[in-house]
Structure formats: structure tokens, C-alpha cells
mmCIF file of C-alpha atoms in Angstrom:
data_model
loop_
_atom_site.group_PDB
_atom_site.id
_atom_site.type_symbol
_atom_site.label_atom_id
_atom_site.label_comp_id
_atom_site.label_asym_id
_atom_site.label_seq_id
_atom_site.Cartn_x
_atom_site.Cartn_y
_atom_site.Cartn_z
ATOM 1 C CA UNK A 1 126.229 121.856 116.611
ATOM 2 C CA UNK A 2 125.234 124.653 113.717
ATOM 3 C CA UNK A 3 123.963 127.841 115.820
ATOM 4 C CA UNK A 4 122.119 129.038 112.733
ATOM 5 C CA UNK A 5 121.979 133.033 112.274
ATOM 6 C CA UNK A 6 118.509 133.656 112.388
ATOM 7 C CA UNK A 7 116.373 136.728 112.732
ATOM 8 C CA UNK A 8 114.219 134.931 115.078
ATOM 9 C CA UNK A 9 113.406 136.272 119.189
ATOM 10 C CA UNK A 10 114.856 133.457 121.405
ATOM 11 C CA UNK A 11 111.527 131.636 123.111
ATOM 12 C CA UNK A 12 110.872 132.190 126.387
ATOM 13 C CA UNK A 13 110.211 129.568 129.234
ATOM 14 C CA UNK A 14 106.605 129.843 129.911
ATOM 15 C CA UNK A 15 104.197 127.528 132.386
ATOM 16 C CA UNK A 16 103.154 125.156 129.809
ATOM 17 C CA UNK A 17 98.908 124.676 129.095
ATOM 18 C CA UNK A 18 98.015 120.987 128.781
ATOM 19 C CA UNK A 19 94.667 121.823 129.006
ATOM 20 C CA UNK A 20 94.909 123.424 125.258
ATOM 21 C CA UNK A 21 98.166 122.289 124.013
ATOM 22 C CA UNK A 22 98.834 123.360 120.401
ATOM 23 C CA UNK A 23 98.156 120.284 117.407
ATOM 24 C CA UNK A 24 100.556 119.415 114.738
ATOM 25 C CA UNK A 25 99.934 117.512 111.629
ATOM 26 C CA UNK A 26 102.549 115.878 110.353
ATOM 27 C CA UNK A 27 103.159 115.054 106.416
ATOM 28 C CA UNK A 28 105.310 112.070 104.947
ATOM 29 C CA UNK A 29 106.124 110.473 101.413
ATOM 30 C CA UNK A 30 107.234 107.230 101.500
ATOM 31 C CA UNK A 31 108.790 104.276 103.652
ATOM 32 C CA UNK A 32 111.313 106.034 104.686
ATOM 33 C CA UNK A 33 109.960 109.443 105.335
ATOM 34 C CA UNK A 34 106.860 108.064 107.701
ATOM 35 C CA UNK A 35 109.907 105.828 109.564
ATOM 36 C CA UNK A 36 111.683 109.974 110.220
ATOM 37 C CA UNK A 37 108.097 111.490 110.784
ATOM 38 C CA UNK A 38 106.952 108.720 113.144
ATOM 39 C CA UNK A 39 110.122 108.952 115.358
ATOM 40 C CA UNK A 40 109.757 112.696 115.224
ATOM 41 C CA UNK A 41 105.518 112.224 116.098
ATOM 42 C CA UNK A 42 106.009 110.259 119.195
ATOM 43 C CA UNK A 43 109.135 112.752 120.729
ATOM 44 C CA UNK A 44 106.507 115.402 119.925
ATOM 45 C CA UNK A 45 103.970 113.565 121.744
ATOM 46 C CA UNK A 46 105.809 113.057 124.942
ATOM 47 C CA UNK A 47 106.271 117.046 125.341
ATOM 48 C CA UNK A 48 102.866 116.797 124.813
ATOM 49 C CA UNK A 49 101.770 118.110 121.711
ATOM 50 C CA UNK A 50 99.583 115.997 120.113
ATOM 51 C CA UNK A 51 99.926 114.596 116.478
ATOM 52 C CA UNK A 52 98.176 113.282 113.577
ATOM 53 C CA UNK A 53 99.708 112.016 110.611
ATOM 54 C CA UNK A 54 98.942 112.119 106.860
ATOM 55 C CA UNK A 55 101.147 109.486 104.958
ATOM 56 C CA UNK A 56 101.350 110.504 101.588
ATOM 57 C CA UNK A 57 101.996 107.699 99.139
ATOM 58 C CA UNK A 58 101.508 104.504 101.590
ATOM 59 C CA UNK A 59 99.673 102.928 104.338
ATOM 60 C CA UNK A 60 101.606 104.709 107.351
ATOM 61 C CA UNK A 61 102.432 101.660 109.057
ATOM 62 C CA UNK A 62 104.968 103.253 110.758
ATOM 63 C CA UNK A 63 103.022 105.706 113.239
ATOM 64 C CA UNK A 64 100.500 102.835 113.334
ATOM 65 C CA UNK A 65 103.400 100.834 114.733
ATOM 66 C CA UNK A 66 104.155 104.334 117.451
ATOM 67 C CA UNK A 67 100.154 104.798 117.678
ATOM 68 C CA UNK A 68 99.735 108.070 115.866
ATOM 69 C CA UNK A 69 96.938 108.537 114.569
ATOM 70 C CA UNK A 70 96.714 109.228 110.858
ATOM 71 C CA UNK A 71 93.965 111.185 109.364
ATOM 72 C CA UNK A 72 91.243 109.001 107.116
ATOM 73 C CA UNK A 73 92.593 108.940 103.513
ATOM 74 C CA UNK A 74 95.127 106.397 102.337
ATOM 75 C CA UNK A 75 96.331 104.962 99.096
ATOM 76 C CA UNK A 76 99.127 102.642 98.349
ATOM 77 C CA UNK A 77 100.687 103.909 94.826
ATOM 78 C CA UNK A 78 102.669 101.013 92.766
ATOM 79 C CA UNK A 79 105.794 103.459 92.903
ATOM 80 C CA UNK A 80 105.637 103.242 96.852
ATOM 81 C CA UNK A 81 106.861 107.196 95.974
ATOM 82 C CA UNK A 82 110.044 106.343 93.954
ATOM 83 C CA UNK A 83 108.841 108.138 90.661
ATOM 84 C CA UNK A 84 111.865 109.948 90.661
ATOM 85 C CA UNK A 85 114.074 107.244 90.145
ATOM 86 C CA UNK A 86 111.850 105.830 86.699
ATOM 87 C CA UNK A 87 109.554 107.936 85.379
ATOM 88 C CA UNK A 88 107.797 105.058 84.276
ATOM 89 C CA UNK A 89 106.534 104.593 87.710
ATOM 90 C CA UNK A 90 105.008 107.949 87.301
ATOM 91 C CA UNK A 91 102.817 106.616 84.886
ATOM 92 C CA UNK A 92 101.753 103.775 86.654
ATOM 93 C CA UNK A 93 101.055 105.560 89.547
ATOM 94 C CA UNK A 94 98.711 108.122 87.527
ATOM 95 C CA UNK A 95 96.899 104.898 86.062
ATOM 96 C CA UNK A 96 96.497 103.779 89.625
ATOM 97 C CA UNK A 97 94.240 107.174 90.736
ATOM 98 C CA UNK A 98 97.724 109.752 91.551
ATOM 99 C CA UNK A 99 95.753 113.036 90.587
ATOM 100 C CA UNK A 100 92.569 111.717 92.336
ATOM 101 C CA UNK A 101 94.533 111.039 95.460
ATOM 102 C CA UNK A 102 96.345 114.325 96.183
ATOM 103 C CA UNK A 103 93.282 116.027 94.914
ATOM 104 C CA UNK A 104 91.658 114.657 97.945
ATOM 105 C CA UNK A 105 95.170 115.282 100.027
ATOM 106 C CA UNK A 106 94.938 118.593 99.339
ATOM 107 C CA UNK A 107 91.821 119.591 100.304
ATOM 108 C CA UNK A 108 92.207 117.291 103.679
ATOM 109 C CA UNK A 109 95.234 119.017 104.429
ATOM 110 C CA UNK A 110 93.699 123.042 103.564
ATOM 111 C CA UNK A 111 90.047 121.355 106.505
ATOM 112 C CA UNK A 112 93.003 118.921 109.251
ATOM 113 C CA UNK A 113 95.128 122.589 108.926
ATOM 114 C CA UNK A 114 92.245 125.035 109.764
ATOM 115 C CA UNK A 115 92.248 122.812 113.714
ATOM 116 C CA UNK A 116 96.057 123.213 114.508
ATOM 117 C CA UNK A 117 98.508 124.963 114.912
ATOM 118 C CA UNK A 118 101.813 123.867 112.961
ATOM 119 C CA UNK A 119 102.805 121.213 109.778
ATOM 120 C CA UNK A 120 105.732 119.443 109.861
ATOM 121 C CA UNK A 121 106.379 118.483 106.575
ATOM 122 C CA UNK A 122 109.262 115.231 106.221
ATOM 123 C CA UNK A 123 110.837 114.141 103.191
ATOM 124 C CA UNK A 124 111.344 116.221 99.968
ATOM 125 C CA UNK A 125 109.150 118.882 97.761
ATOM 126 C CA UNK A 126 106.382 116.943 98.038
ATOM 127 C CA UNK A 127 105.273 117.093 101.452
ATOM 128 C CA UNK A 128 107.142 120.785 101.591
ATOM 129 C CA UNK A 129 104.380 121.857 98.587
ATOM 130 C CA UNK A 130 101.176 120.804 100.963
ATOM 131 C CA UNK A 131 102.442 122.749 104.135
ATOM 132 C CA UNK A 132 103.011 125.809 102.220
ATOM 133 C CA UNK A 133 99.451 125.066 100.830
ATOM 134 C CA UNK A 134 98.199 124.730 104.716
ATOM 135 C CA UNK A 135 98.258 128.103 104.839
ATOM 136 C CA UNK A 136 99.290 127.656 108.677
ATOM 137 C CA UNK A 137 102.984 127.920 109.640
ATOM 138 C CA UNK A 138 105.339 125.019 109.100
ATOM 139 C CA UNK A 139 108.328 123.021 109.080
ATOM 140 C CA UNK A 140 110.728 121.426 106.697
ATOM 141 C CA UNK A 141 112.347 118.306 107.726
ATOM 142 C CA UNK A 142 114.573 117.344 104.922
ATOM 143 C CA UNK A 143 115.332 113.643 104.275
ATOM 144 C CA UNK A 144 116.168 113.042 100.409
ATOM 145 C CA UNK A 145 118.438 115.626 99.712
ATOM 146 C CA UNK A 146 122.071 116.638 100.825
ATOM 147 C CA UNK A 147 124.846 118.558 99.346
ATOM 148 C CA UNK A 148 127.093 115.732 99.558
ATOM 149 C CA UNK A 149 125.724 114.830 96.052
ATOM 150 C CA UNK A 150 127.614 117.524 94.408
ATOM 151 C CA UNK A 151 130.509 117.912 97.592
ATOM 152 C CA UNK A 152 132.214 117.391 99.971
ATOM 153 C CA UNK A 153 134.301 119.201 103.189
ATOM 154 C CA UNK A 154 137.456 119.310 100.527
ATOM 155 C CA UNK A 155 135.056 121.160 97.356
ATOM 156 C CA UNK A 156 132.832 119.988 94.556
ATOM 157 C CA UNK A 157 132.863 116.729 92.500
ATOM 158 C CA UNK A 158 132.567 118.226 89.926
ATOM 159 C CA UNK A 159 130.989 121.875 87.744
ATOM 160 C CA UNK A 160 131.945 123.903 91.135
ATOM 161 C CA UNK A 161 130.019 126.750 90.167
ATOM 162 C CA UNK A 162 126.317 128.207 88.335
ATOM 163 C CA UNK A 163 125.948 131.074 86.913
ATOM 164 C CA UNK A 164 125.681 134.221 88.966
ATOM 165 C CA UNK A 165 128.039 132.999 90.933
ATOM 166 C CA UNK A 166 126.182 130.996 93.948
ATOM 167 C CA UNK A 167 127.583 127.453 94.715
ATOM 168 C CA UNK A 168 125.816 124.485 93.295
ATOM 169 C CA UNK A 169 122.918 124.209 95.422
ATOM 170 C CA UNK A 170 120.916 120.132 95.989
ATOM 171 C CA UNK A 171 117.974 122.480 96.774
ATOM 172 C CA UNK A 172 116.352 123.729 93.596
ATOM 173 C CA UNK A 173 115.378 127.392 93.183
ATOM 174 C CA UNK A 174 111.233 127.013 94.103
ATOM 175 C CA UNK A 175 112.339 124.465 97.199
ATOM 176 C CA UNK A 176 114.650 126.880 98.681
ATOM 177 C CA UNK A 177 111.011 129.469 97.428
ATOM 178 C CA UNK A 178 108.930 127.960 99.643
ATOM 179 C CA UNK A 179 111.923 127.094 102.729
ATOM 180 C CA UNK A 180 111.963 131.051 102.959
ATOM 181 C CA UNK A 181 108.485 131.603 102.475
ATOM 182 C CA UNK A 182 107.631 133.583 105.761
ATOM 183 C CA UNK A 183 105.209 130.784 107.203
ATOM 184 C CA UNK A 184 108.373 128.277 106.874
ATOM 185 C CA UNK A 185 109.705 128.506 110.951
ATOM 186 C CA UNK A 186 112.783 126.631 109.671
ATOM 187 C CA UNK A 187 113.794 123.420 108.484
ATOM 188 C CA UNK A 188 116.627 120.956 109.553
ATOM 189 C CA UNK A 189 118.293 118.948 107.079
ATOM 190 C CA UNK A 190 119.931 115.785 106.704
ATOM 191 C CA UNK A 191 123.612 116.960 107.485
ATOM 192 C CA UNK A 192 125.522 120.004 109.014
ATOM 193 C CA UNK A 193 127.446 120.490 105.452
ATOM 194 C CA UNK A 194 124.114 121.418 103.254
ATOM 195 C CA UNK A 195 122.509 123.480 106.662
ATOM 196 C CA UNK A 196 125.502 125.495 106.695
ATOM 197 C CA UNK A 197 125.180 126.311 102.707
ATOM 198 C CA UNK A 198 121.376 127.170 103.026
ATOM 199 C CA UNK A 199 122.648 129.595 106.027
ATOM 200 C CA UNK A 200 124.557 131.557 103.748
ATOM 201 C CA UNK A 201 122.001 131.823 101.003
ATOM 202 C CA UNK A 202 119.842 133.959 104.308
ATOM 203 C CA UNK A 203 117.729 130.207 104.895
ATOM 204 C CA UNK A 204 116.589 129.407 108.205
ATOM 205 C CA UNK A 205 118.375 126.098 108.127
ATOM 206 C CA UNK A 206 119.615 123.854 111.342
ATOM 207 C CA UNK A 207 121.376 120.914 111.894
ATOM 208 C CA UNK A 208 120.572 119.193 115.001
ATOM 209 C CA UNK A 209 120.717 115.494 113.462
ATOM 210 C CA UNK A 210 119.495 112.941 111.813
ATOM 211 C CA UNK A 211 115.891 110.796 112.735
ATOM 212 C CA UNK A 212 117.596 108.141 110.950
ATOM 213 C CA UNK A 213 120.077 107.887 113.210
ATOM 214 C CA UNK A 214 117.323 107.308 116.195
ATOM 215 C CA UNK A 215 115.730 104.058 117.363
ATOM 216 C CA UNK A 216 118.654 101.458 116.085
ATOM 217 C CA UNK A 217 119.320 100.327 119.854
ATOM 218 C CA UNK A 218 119.349 96.429 119.948
ATOM 219 C CA UNK A 219 116.172 94.613 121.541
ATOM 220 C CA UNK A 220 117.322 91.245 121.625
ATOM 221 C CA UNK A 221 119.921 89.259 120.797
ATOM 222 C CA UNK A 222 121.060 87.509 117.257
ATOM 223 C CA UNK A 223 122.300 83.223 117.262
ATOM 224 C CA UNK A 224 125.319 84.421 115.782
ATOM 225 C CA UNK A 225 128.814 83.630 117.181
ATOM 226 C CA UNK A 226 130.105 86.615 118.511
ATOM 227 C CA UNK A 227 134.406 86.043 117.742
ATOM 228 C CA UNK A 228 133.556 85.774 113.876
ATOM 229 C CA UNK A 229 133.089 88.389 110.959
ATOM 230 C CA UNK A 230 129.456 88.725 110.297
ATOM 231 C CA UNK A 231 127.993 89.417 107.013
ATOM 232 C CA UNK A 232 124.326 91.541 106.730
ATOM 233 C CA UNK A 233 122.284 91.767 103.507
ATOM 234 C CA UNK A 234 119.925 94.356 103.188
ATOM 235 C CA UNK A 235 117.867 93.719 99.924
ATOM 236 C CA UNK A 236 115.632 95.917 99.974
ATOM 237 C CA UNK A 237 112.088 96.437 101.552
ATOM 238 C CA UNK A 238 109.245 96.523 98.081
ATOM 239 C CA UNK A 239 108.694 93.487 96.513
ATOM 240 C CA UNK A 240 109.137 92.276 93.417
ATOM 241 C CA UNK A 241 112.350 94.401 93.605
ATOM 242 C CA UNK A 242 113.963 93.276 97.256
ATOM 243 C CA UNK A 243 112.843 89.502 95.878
ATOM 244 C CA UNK A 244 115.306 90.043 92.658
ATOM 245 C CA UNK A 245 117.689 91.934 94.792
ATOM 246 C CA UNK A 246 118.101 89.072 96.705
ATOM 247 C CA UNK A 247 118.561 85.973 93.676
ATOM 248 C CA UNK A 248 121.522 88.965 93.046
ATOM 249 C CA UNK A 249 123.083 88.669 96.577
ATOM 250 C CA UNK A 250 122.487 84.564 96.787
ATOM 251 C CA UNK A 251 125.411 84.545 93.854
ATOM 252 C CA UNK A 252 127.706 86.635 95.994
ATOM 253 C CA UNK A 253 127.162 84.611 99.000
ATOM 254 C CA UNK A 254 127.301 81.307 97.162
ATOM 255 C CA UNK A 255 131.030 82.575 96.179
ATOM 256 C CA UNK A 256 132.380 83.008 100.013
ATOM 257 C CA UNK A 257 133.901 81.496 102.458
ATOM 258 C CA UNK A 258 131.902 79.430 105.144
ATOM 259 C CA UNK A 259 133.885 81.271 107.982
ATOM 260 C CA UNK A 260 132.406 84.144 107.541
ATOM 261 C CA UNK A 261 128.178 84.708 108.684
ATOM 262 C CA UNK A 262 125.508 85.415 106.488
ATOM 263 C CA UNK A 263 122.487 87.272 107.567
ATOM 264 C CA UNK A 264 119.424 89.020 106.337
ATOM 265 C CA UNK A 265 117.300 91.933 107.965
ATOM 266 C CA UNK A 266 113.898 92.021 105.807
ATOM 267 C CA UNK A 267 110.936 94.337 106.146
ATOM 268 C CA UNK A 268 108.009 92.686 107.080
ATOM 269 C CA UNK A 269 105.952 92.922 103.266
ATOM 270 C CA UNK A 270 108.953 90.041 102.295
ATOM 271 C CA UNK A 271 107.702 86.285 103.096
ATOM 272 C CA UNK A 272 109.960 83.748 103.826
ATOM 273 C CA UNK A 273 109.658 80.706 101.090
ATOM 274 C CA UNK A 274 111.321 82.917 97.781
ATOM 275 C CA UNK A 275 113.871 84.249 100.072
ATOM 276 C CA UNK A 276 114.746 80.454 100.632
ATOM 277 C CA UNK A 277 114.209 79.677 97.521
ATOM 278 C CA UNK A 278 117.196 81.870 96.286
ATOM 279 C CA UNK A 279 119.497 80.240 99.549
ATOM 280 C CA UNK A 280 122.640 78.413 97.293
ATOM 281 C CA UNK A 281 122.964 74.398 99.109
ATOM 282 C CA UNK A 282 126.336 75.134 100.791
ATOM 283 C CA UNK A 283 124.967 78.308 102.470
ATOM 284 C CA UNK A 284 121.470 76.664 103.653
ATOM 285 C CA UNK A 285 122.650 78.574 107.538
ATOM 286 C CA UNK A 286 121.826 82.212 106.585
ATOM 287 C CA UNK A 287 120.093 82.983 109.099
ATOM 288 C CA UNK A 288 116.360 86.038 107.699
ATOM 289 C CA UNK A 289 115.653 87.894 110.691
ATOM 290 C CA UNK A 290 112.507 90.045 110.983
ATOM 291 C CA UNK A 291 111.820 92.785 113.031
ATOM 292 C CA UNK A 292 115.003 94.323 114.806
ATOM 293 C CA UNK A 293 116.974 95.730 112.624
ATOM 294 C CA UNK A 294 118.737 97.759 115.249
ATOM 295 C CA UNK A 295 120.440 94.584 116.410
ATOM 296 C CA UNK A 296 121.110 93.613 112.737
ATOM 297 C CA UNK A 297 122.862 96.599 111.901
ATOM 298 C CA UNK A 298 125.015 96.690 115.141
ATOM 299 C CA UNK A 299 125.936 93.094 115.043
ATOM 300 C CA UNK A 300 127.637 93.326 110.827
ATOM 301 C CA UNK A 301 131.317 93.510 110.538
ATOM 302 C CA UNK A 302 130.202 93.639 107.146
ATOM 303 C CA UNK A 303 127.259 94.561 105.280
ATOM 304 C CA UNK A 304 126.204 93.705 101.290
ATOM 305 C CA UNK A 305 122.839 96.284 100.473
ATOM 306 C CA UNK A 306 121.083 97.312 98.027
ATOM 307 C CA UNK A 307 118.916 99.591 99.913
ATOM 308 C CA UNK A 308 118.436 103.269 100.882
ATOM 309 C CA UNK A 309 117.458 104.704 104.007
ATOM 310 C CA UNK A 310 118.739 101.003 105.823
ATOM 311 C CA UNK A 311 122.426 100.762 103.782
ATOM 312 C CA UNK A 312 122.792 105.521 105.401
ATOM 313 C CA UNK A 313 121.845 103.690 109.016
ATOM 314 C CA UNK A 314 124.585 101.828 108.342
ATOM 315 C CA UNK A 315 127.111 103.792 107.616
ATOM 316 C CA UNK A 316 126.026 106.138 110.007
ATOM 317 C CA UNK A 317 126.716 103.013 112.320
ATOM 318 C CA UNK A 318 130.235 103.123 111.100
ATOM 319 C CA UNK A 319 129.695 100.133 108.943
ATOM 320 C CA UNK A 320 131.303 98.954 105.663
ATOM 321 C CA UNK A 321 128.852 98.618 102.416
ATOM 322 C CA UNK A 322 129.614 97.570 99.453
ATOM 323 C CA UNK A 323 126.372 97.951 97.249
ATOM 324 C CA UNK A 324 125.253 96.113 93.672
ATOM 325 C CA UNK A 325 123.213 98.088 91.920
ATOM 326 C CA UNK A 326 119.485 96.489 90.735
ATOM 327 C CA UNK A 327 116.814 96.978 88.615
ATOM 328 C CA UNK A 328 114.802 99.622 90.627
ATOM 329 C CA UNK A 329 112.324 100.797 90.795
ATOM 330 C CA UNK A 330 114.700 101.994 93.419
ATOM 331 C CA UNK A 331 117.842 100.613 93.808
ATOM 332 C CA UNK A 332 119.053 101.376 90.395
ATOM 333 C CA UNK A 333 121.924 101.677 88.495
ATOM 334 C CA UNK A 334 122.043 105.543 88.806
ATOM 335 C CA UNK A 335 120.316 105.320 92.649
ATOM 336 C CA UNK A 336 123.410 103.232 93.395
ATOM 337 C CA UNK A 337 126.189 105.776 91.885
ATOM 338 C CA UNK A 338 124.539 108.591 94.049
ATOM 339 C CA UNK A 339 124.210 107.219 97.095
ATOM 340 C CA UNK A 340 128.363 106.251 97.292
ATOM 341 C CA UNK A 341 128.524 110.116 96.768
ATOM 342 C CA UNK A 342 126.254 111.219 99.959
ATOM 343 C CA UNK A 343 127.977 108.048 101.706
ATOM 344 C CA UNK A 344 131.159 108.877 100.732
ATOM 345 C CA UNK A 345 134.105 106.142 101.565
ATOM 346 C CA UNK A 346 131.951 103.865 103.904
ATOM 347 C CA UNK A 347 130.381 102.784 100.327
ATOM 348 C CA UNK A 348 132.206 100.416 97.690
ATOM 349 C CA UNK A 349 130.048 100.574 94.619
ATOM 350 C CA UNK A 350 130.436 97.075 92.759
ATOM 351 C CA UNK A 351 129.301 93.924 90.748
ATOM 352 C CA UNK A 352 128.577 90.789 91.654
ATOM 353 C CA UNK A 353 130.979 89.118 89.928
ATOM 354 C CA UNK A 354 133.974 91.558 92.257
ATOM 355 C CA UNK A 355 131.729 91.679 95.173
ATOM 356 C CA UNK A 356 133.374 88.480 96.976
ATOM 357 C CA UNK A 357 136.569 90.163 96.771
ATOM 358 C CA UNK A 358 135.236 93.405 97.978
ATOM 359 C CA UNK A 359 133.794 91.735 100.875
ATOM 360 C CA UNK A 360 136.940 89.856 101.145
ATOM 361 C CA UNK A 361 139.500 92.791 100.848
ATOM 362 C CA UNK A 362 137.533 95.224 103.752
ATOM 363 C CA UNK A 363 137.471 92.396 106.241
ATOM 364 C CA UNK A 364 141.267 92.392 105.712
ATOM 365 C CA UNK A 365 141.978 95.710 106.160
ATOM 366 C CA UNK A 366 139.935 95.239 109.269
ATOM 367 C CA UNK A 367 142.109 92.706 110.983
ATOM 368 C CA UNK A 368 144.809 94.229 109.681
ATOM 369 C CA UNK A 369 143.943 98.041 110.487
ATOM 370 C CA UNK A 370 143.512 98.607 113.956
ATOM 371 C CA UNK A 371 142.660 102.947 113.090
ATOM 372 C CA UNK A 372 140.348 101.174 110.151
ATOM 373 C CA UNK A 373 136.967 100.759 112.545
ATOM 374 C CA UNK A 374 137.702 104.393 114.353
ATOM 375 C CA UNK A 375 137.958 106.013 111.068
ATOM 376 C CA UNK A 376 134.819 104.646 110.109
ATOM 377 C CA UNK A 377 133.044 105.272 112.635
ATOM 378 C CA UNK A 378 133.521 109.174 112.502
ATOM 379 C CA UNK A 379 133.130 109.151 109.002
ATOM 380 C CA UNK A 380 129.395 107.612 110.235
ATOM 381 C CA UNK A 381 128.642 110.208 112.691
ATOM 382 C CA UNK A 382 129.707 113.441 110.100
ATOM 383 C CA UNK A 383 127.650 111.752 107.299
ATOM 384 C CA UNK A 384 124.740 111.214 109.590
ATOM 385 C CA UNK A 385 124.702 112.537 112.555
ATOM 386 C CA UNK A 386 124.002 111.226 116.195
ATOM 387 C CA UNK A 387 120.854 109.556 117.333
ATOM 388 C CA UNK A 388 118.664 111.810 119.714
ATOM 389 C CA UNK A 389 118.449 113.972 116.702
ATOM 390 C CA UNK A 390 113.733 113.419 116.617
ATOM 391 C CA UNK A 391 113.951 114.859 120.572
ATOM 392 C CA UNK A 392 116.025 118.018 119.484
ATOM 393 C CA UNK A 393 113.878 118.819 115.941
ATOM 394 C CA UNK A 394 110.810 118.161 118.271
ATOM 395 C CA UNK A 395 112.058 120.107 121.561
ATOM 396 C CA UNK A 396 112.904 123.066 119.296
ATOM 397 C CA UNK A 397 109.178 123.203 117.304
ATOM 398 C CA UNK A 398 108.099 122.759 121.151
ATOM 399 C CA UNK A 399 109.603 126.378 121.674
ATOM 400 C CA UNK A 400 108.322 127.982 118.041
ATOM 401 C CA UNK A 401 105.006 126.994 119.313
ATOM 402 C CA UNK A 402 104.445 128.154 122.952
ATOM 403 C CA UNK A 403 102.288 131.269 122.709
ATOM 404 C CA UNK A 404 105.097 133.769 124.028
ATOM 405 C CA UNK A 405 107.979 131.549 121.253
ATOM 406 C CA UNK A 406 109.550 133.503 118.363
ATOM 407 C CA UNK A 407 108.058 136.206 116.290
ATOM 408 C CA UNK A 408 109.065 136.291 112.681
ATOM 409 C CA UNK A 409 110.333 139.443 111.575
ATOM 410 C CA UNK A 410 109.983 140.696 107.859
ATOM 411 C CA UNK A 411 112.532 138.987 106.031
ATOM 412 C CA UNK A 412 113.801 137.846 102.369
ATOM 413 C CA UNK A 413 116.311 136.000 101.482
ATOM 414 C CA UNK A 414 119.257 137.459 100.006
ATOM 415 C CA UNK A 415 119.439 135.296 97.109
ATOM 416 C CA UNK A 416 117.798 132.054 96.274
#
């Protein structure tokens, strides 16, 4: 674990005052971000710190499922938060009232911050900017960006330098400015590679693990033969895109041997009938599973995916993944290619026509090479971290919120 070189005075243990605990407002902007935010919120509540949440682009189902109260404003945007993948989605959001919603949210954040001690921003620059706008101390959990998009431990994939001699960072200068602001207590990054690079730029950057890997314990068992390999399908979470992805996946499944068990981990947003309509008649045994992603991910031998967060979690668990580019708005060819850089050699981007052969080669290697599974697990831990990050981040936030917690000295990063 990284020990950041920070200009912070260490917190001193004091008697916690349960009658007047600090208050936290959690901001997040997407389905996966809401999941991460809800886990952090639960971890804070378990430490005696009340949390209220504002989901910026959705209804906050993840928070509601965990019993985290929401600020009274929510509106689902057509893009679901994926405007950075397809700018046509931005136009749809604008027509649906994005500007008005954003204005109301900014006003609400400023009012709510007057009764809060900290804003916790989860996601990308949108919640980070809102946290800065709040006018009170804030912390940032970055889920969207990683230096793995540009390089790995061996060096850069592409052009290694930008002007003025600074190495490339996936975080842009204005994002780094917000992360270096005197009211930003610190930023928790999704991997050690990114955190180390930001520390070298003088930012208060931490790597305490990735909260995406929390909460993946199985809640039950699946009706699958434990002695036979199994293919997990991840079509994504948002209709109608997920149905289009499913139709492509069924073209692959149709050409796979019957000996390979096939099952799917499905979002509550998806209905059974449109999925069953595409299942090939010779593969009527495809198992559809709602509600226990942990069991599905843990059981997989290999994964066929057209998803974001779920794919990352499977790689973190040491599973080999085959991906197919779709039409979007989320899983576009551009997104799929970027995901292979983020997740590395565990992900195999291919076409519908080539996917059955790729799945076959992976299964053959798993059967023939006893070291391959261990290599995948080590790779997954390096890219995605170990479970327990939400608890570790919440403990650090608690220490910052204590009356005798760290004092930020006047601080200006050397280079942004």
C-alpha cells in the first residue's frame, strides 16, 4: 500500500462523540459510481458517520438498497451518464432538461453543504466540480480514470511525453487543480500506478484499493455442474443497448460446444422475455440469473462481456474476459478498445465471428497450463486491488473528520 508524501499532520486518536458526529454528503454520477458510493456510505455509517447521497444522473437505486437517504432531487437522463462515449447522448440529455437539472443540483449541493462537514465526490470531474462548488472540505474517489489507459508498469503504450517534459496523466490539468485545492483533503485513486504518478506531481493522492472489488461474496449457489467449465455472459445493464448486446452474444453462444455451461448475470433493468427470444433453440439451457452477481462472477471459468464495471470486477477476480464491441451508448468500439488498455492482457477484444475460437483457446490454456489461473489472479489484483477498500477509505475519512484530525498546511503543487 502506498504511503503518500503528504503535507498533513497525522490525526490523534480522541474520544468519538456519538451525539454530534460529522455529516457527509456523497455525490456520484452513474450506475457503477452509485454502487461504489453506496459501499463507501455504508462503511462510513458503520463508523458512526451519517451520510446523505445525491445521485447526479439516476434514481440512486444502489443507495436506496443500502438504506442511505437521498437528497430530494432525482431525474433519469437518457444517456445514463455515458455522454463522454457519444456526444449525441449529450444532445438527448439537454433536450430532457439536463441544464435545468444541473442548476437545481448545484443549488441543492450548496444548501446541503451548509449543514455538512465533508462532501465525498465519487466518479469523475462532474461530482468533483460540484464538491468544489459546495464551499466546504471535500474528498474525491476517482473511478473513471487511470494511467493504465496510457501505460503500464513497463512503460507507455504510445507517445511517452507531452510538452514541458511532464509524463502523460489521464487526469487533465483542471481536474488536477480541483484535486490540489486547499479544501480537497485527498483523492483516492483506482490503482497504484495512477496514485504514484499523481503523488510525483505533488498531489495528495492515495491508493487504498478499489471499492469496486468490495461486496462480491456469493450470497447463494448456482445450479451448475462444478466439474464442467462455465461461460458467464455480461450484456450490460441498460436497455435497449443490453438487448442488442445480448443478440450479438447469442450468435457466439450458438457456435459453442454443448459441454460448456452458459449462464448470465443480469441487471434488474432487464426483462426475461426479450432475452429468451434470442436464445438459440439448441442452447435452451442458458441460465438467466438476477440478483447475485458475486456468485456469478466467482463461478465463471471464462467471461463474455459487453459491460463496464462488471467486466472490471471479473478481471479483478482473475477471470479471463472476451469482449465484443457494440453500438453504444456505453459499449462502443472506442470504449471496448480503451477497456483492453485499462485491464490489460486478461481482456481479449474480438469479433462475433472470432469469439468462439478465442473462448476455445482460453479454455484449452486453462486446462493445459497450471500457472495460467494464478497469473490471471495476480494480474487482477494488480489492476483492481483487493477487497476492503471501502472500509479503508472510510477509516481515513473518519480520521480527517475528527476534531483533532489533520491540519492542511498552505500547499501548492509543484506542477499541474
